[in-house]
Short mmCIF file of C-alpha atoms in Angstrom, two decimals:
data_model
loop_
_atom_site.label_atom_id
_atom_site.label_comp_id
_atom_site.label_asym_id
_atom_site.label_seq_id
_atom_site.Cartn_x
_atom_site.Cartn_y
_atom_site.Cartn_z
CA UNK A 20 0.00 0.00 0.00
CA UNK A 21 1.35 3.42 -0.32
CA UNK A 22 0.14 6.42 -2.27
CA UNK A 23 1.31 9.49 -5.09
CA UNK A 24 1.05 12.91 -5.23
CA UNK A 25 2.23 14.39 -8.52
CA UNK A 26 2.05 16.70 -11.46
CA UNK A 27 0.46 16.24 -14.87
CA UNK A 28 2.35 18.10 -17.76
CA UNK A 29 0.13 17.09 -21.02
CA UNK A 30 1.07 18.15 -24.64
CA UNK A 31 -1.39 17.21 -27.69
CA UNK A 32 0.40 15.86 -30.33
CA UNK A 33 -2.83 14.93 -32.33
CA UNK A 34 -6.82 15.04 -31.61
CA UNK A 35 -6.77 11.92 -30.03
CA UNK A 36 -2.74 11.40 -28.74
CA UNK A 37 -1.49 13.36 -26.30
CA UNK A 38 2.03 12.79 -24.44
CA UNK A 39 2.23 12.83 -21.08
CA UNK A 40 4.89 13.33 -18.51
CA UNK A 41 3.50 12.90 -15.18
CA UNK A 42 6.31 13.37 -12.44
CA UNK A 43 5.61 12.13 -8.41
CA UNK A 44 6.44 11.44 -4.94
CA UNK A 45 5.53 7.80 -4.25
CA UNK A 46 5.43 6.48 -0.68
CA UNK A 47 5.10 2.85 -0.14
CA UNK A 48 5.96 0.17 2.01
CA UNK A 49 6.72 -4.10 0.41
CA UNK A 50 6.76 -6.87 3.38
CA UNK A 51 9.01 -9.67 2.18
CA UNK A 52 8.13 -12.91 4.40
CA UNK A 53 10.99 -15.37 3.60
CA UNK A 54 8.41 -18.80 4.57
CA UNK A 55 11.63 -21.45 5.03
CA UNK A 56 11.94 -20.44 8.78
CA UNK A 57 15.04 -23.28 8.77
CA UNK A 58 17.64 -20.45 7.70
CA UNK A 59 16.78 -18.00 10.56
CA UNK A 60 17.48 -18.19 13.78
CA UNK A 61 14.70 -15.66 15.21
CA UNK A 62 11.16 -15.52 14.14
CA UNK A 63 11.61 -11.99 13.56
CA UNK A 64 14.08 -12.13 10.67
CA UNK A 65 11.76 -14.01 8.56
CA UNK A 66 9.96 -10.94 7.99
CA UNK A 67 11.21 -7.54 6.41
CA UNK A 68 9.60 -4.09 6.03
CA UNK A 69 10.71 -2.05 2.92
CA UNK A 70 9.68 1.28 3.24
CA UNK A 71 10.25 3.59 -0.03
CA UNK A 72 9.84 7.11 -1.04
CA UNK A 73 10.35 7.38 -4.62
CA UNK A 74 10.49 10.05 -6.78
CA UNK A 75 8.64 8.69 -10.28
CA UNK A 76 8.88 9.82 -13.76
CA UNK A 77 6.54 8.17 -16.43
CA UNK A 78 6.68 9.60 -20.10
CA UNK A 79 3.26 8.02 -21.85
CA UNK A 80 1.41 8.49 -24.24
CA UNK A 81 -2.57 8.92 -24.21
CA UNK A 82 -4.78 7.48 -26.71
CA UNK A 83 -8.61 8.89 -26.36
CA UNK A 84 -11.51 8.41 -27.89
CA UNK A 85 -13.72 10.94 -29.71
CA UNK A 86 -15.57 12.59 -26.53
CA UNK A 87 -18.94 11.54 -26.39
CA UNK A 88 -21.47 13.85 -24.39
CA UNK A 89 -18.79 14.28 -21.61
CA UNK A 90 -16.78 10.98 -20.99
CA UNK A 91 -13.82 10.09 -22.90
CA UNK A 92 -12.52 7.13 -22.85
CA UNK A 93 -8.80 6.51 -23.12
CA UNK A 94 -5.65 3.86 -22.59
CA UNK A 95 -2.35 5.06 -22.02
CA UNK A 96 1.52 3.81 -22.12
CA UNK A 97 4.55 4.33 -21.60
CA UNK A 98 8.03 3.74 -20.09
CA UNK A 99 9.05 5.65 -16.46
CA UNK A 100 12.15 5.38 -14.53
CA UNK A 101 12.47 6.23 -10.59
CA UNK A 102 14.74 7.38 -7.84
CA UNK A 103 14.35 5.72 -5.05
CA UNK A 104 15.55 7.94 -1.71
CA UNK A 105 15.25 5.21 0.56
CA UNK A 106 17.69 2.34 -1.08
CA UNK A 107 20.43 1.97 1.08
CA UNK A 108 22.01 0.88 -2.18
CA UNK A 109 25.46 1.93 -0.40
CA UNK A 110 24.60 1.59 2.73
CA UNK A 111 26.93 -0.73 3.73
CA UNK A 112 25.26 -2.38 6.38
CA UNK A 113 23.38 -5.25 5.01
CA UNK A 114 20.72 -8.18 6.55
CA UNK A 115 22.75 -9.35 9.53
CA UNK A 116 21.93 -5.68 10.36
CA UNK A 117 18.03 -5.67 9.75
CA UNK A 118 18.70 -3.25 6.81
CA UNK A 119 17.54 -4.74 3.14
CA UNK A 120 18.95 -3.03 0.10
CA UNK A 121 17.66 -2.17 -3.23
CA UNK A 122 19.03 -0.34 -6.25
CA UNK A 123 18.35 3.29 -5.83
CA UNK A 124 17.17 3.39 -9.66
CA UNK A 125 14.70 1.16 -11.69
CA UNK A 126 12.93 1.47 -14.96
CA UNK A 127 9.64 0.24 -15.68
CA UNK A 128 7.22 0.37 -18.30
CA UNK A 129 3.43 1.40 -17.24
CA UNK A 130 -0.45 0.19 -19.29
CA UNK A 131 -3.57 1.50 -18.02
CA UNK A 132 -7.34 2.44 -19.07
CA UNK A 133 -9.09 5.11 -18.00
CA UNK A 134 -11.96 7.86 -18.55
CA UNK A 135 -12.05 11.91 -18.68
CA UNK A 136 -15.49 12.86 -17.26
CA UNK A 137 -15.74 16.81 -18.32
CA UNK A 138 -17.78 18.77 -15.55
CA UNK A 139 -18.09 22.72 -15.61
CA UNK A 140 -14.69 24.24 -14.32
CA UNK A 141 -12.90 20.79 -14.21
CA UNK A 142 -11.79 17.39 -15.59
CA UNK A 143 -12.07 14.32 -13.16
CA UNK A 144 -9.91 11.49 -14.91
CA UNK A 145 -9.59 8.21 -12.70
CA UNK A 146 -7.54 5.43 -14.30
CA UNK A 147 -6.33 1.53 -13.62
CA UNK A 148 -2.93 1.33 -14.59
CA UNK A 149 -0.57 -1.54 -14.24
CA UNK A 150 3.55 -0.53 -13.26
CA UNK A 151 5.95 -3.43 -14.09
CA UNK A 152 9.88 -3.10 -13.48
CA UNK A 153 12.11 -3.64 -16.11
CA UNK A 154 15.32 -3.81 -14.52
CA UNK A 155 16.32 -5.93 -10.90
CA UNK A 156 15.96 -3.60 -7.62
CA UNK A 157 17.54 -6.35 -5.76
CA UNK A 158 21.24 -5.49 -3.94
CA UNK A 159 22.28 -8.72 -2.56
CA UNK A 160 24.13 -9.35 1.13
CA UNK A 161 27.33 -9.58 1.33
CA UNK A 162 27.29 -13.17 2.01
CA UNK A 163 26.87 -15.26 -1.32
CA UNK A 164 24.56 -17.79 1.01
CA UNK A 165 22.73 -15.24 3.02
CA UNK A 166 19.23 -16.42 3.85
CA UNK A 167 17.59 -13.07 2.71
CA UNK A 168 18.78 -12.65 -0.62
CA UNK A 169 20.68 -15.85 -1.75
CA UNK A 170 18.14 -17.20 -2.91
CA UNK A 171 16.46 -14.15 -5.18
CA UNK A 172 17.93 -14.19 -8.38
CA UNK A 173 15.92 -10.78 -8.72
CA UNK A 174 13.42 -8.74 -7.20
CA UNK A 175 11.30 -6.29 -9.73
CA UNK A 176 8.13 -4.37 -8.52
CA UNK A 177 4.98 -4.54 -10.15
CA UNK A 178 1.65 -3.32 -8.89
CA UNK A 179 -1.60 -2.14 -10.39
CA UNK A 180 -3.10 1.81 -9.30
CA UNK A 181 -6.09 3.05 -8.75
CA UNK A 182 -4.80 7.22 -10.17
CA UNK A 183 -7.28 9.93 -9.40
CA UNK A 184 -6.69 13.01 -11.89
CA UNK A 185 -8.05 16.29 -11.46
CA UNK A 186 -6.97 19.23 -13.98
#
């Protein structure tokens, strides 16, 4: 769970395409529960909260429909990258010391479906959209065997969002 606050920069590039570049602050936090409780030796390591501010920058493109009354439908795409501020990518502290690691930048590409309802003095556009991560997030321990991350040959986000637009 977690949420975004961001911007919406739009630029027509046809009737119906727009491109988008919609920079944000992401907050969110992942549990990883490792289930093979044989590797640790406390309950409590078997379990690890990774809490993440990001900042996120999708470029995407907007298909619409022709508006009808005042709904448009639409589906959008595109590629993003983010900056995660929370890493610890060089932290070098690593499992042993309750701190899990991931790459500090991560590229993704983003689908999603949505609908422009036009009111008076403002457009409410709520959207599903699906994030996927292209490239591995995942800095492993030092230790080649370490039960937290010896084991992942990768670790790569992917969610789906309920976005709220207003403009």
């Amino acid at each position: 769970m977690g949420f975004n606050i961001g911007l919406v920069a739009d630029y027509r590039i046809m009737e119906l395409l727009n491109l988008r570049f919609e920079p944000g602050l992401v907050s969110t936090q992942r549990n990883l529960v490792f289930y093979d409780r044989s590797r640790f030796t406390q309950d409590s390591d078997t379990l690890r909260n990774v809490k993440s501010t990001y900042i996120y920058l999708p470029l995407l493109l907007k298909i619409s429909t022709q508006r009808l009354n005042n709904i448009r439908p639409y589906l959008l795409g595109g590629v993003a990258t983010s900056i995660n501020l929370s890493s610890n990518e060089k932290n070098p502290d690593d499992n042993l010391n309750q701190v899990f690691r991931t790459k500090t930048n991560t590229f993704y590409y983003e689908l999603g479906v949505g609908v422009d309802f036009y009111f008076n003095f403002f457009k409410f556009s709520p959207s599903i959209r699906g994030v996927f991560a292209i490239s591995d997030e995942l800095v492993p321990d030092k230790a080649i065997d370490s039960p937290w991350t010896g084991n992942i040959s990768g670790l790569r986000s992917r969610g789906v969002f309920l976005n709220f637009t207003f403009h």
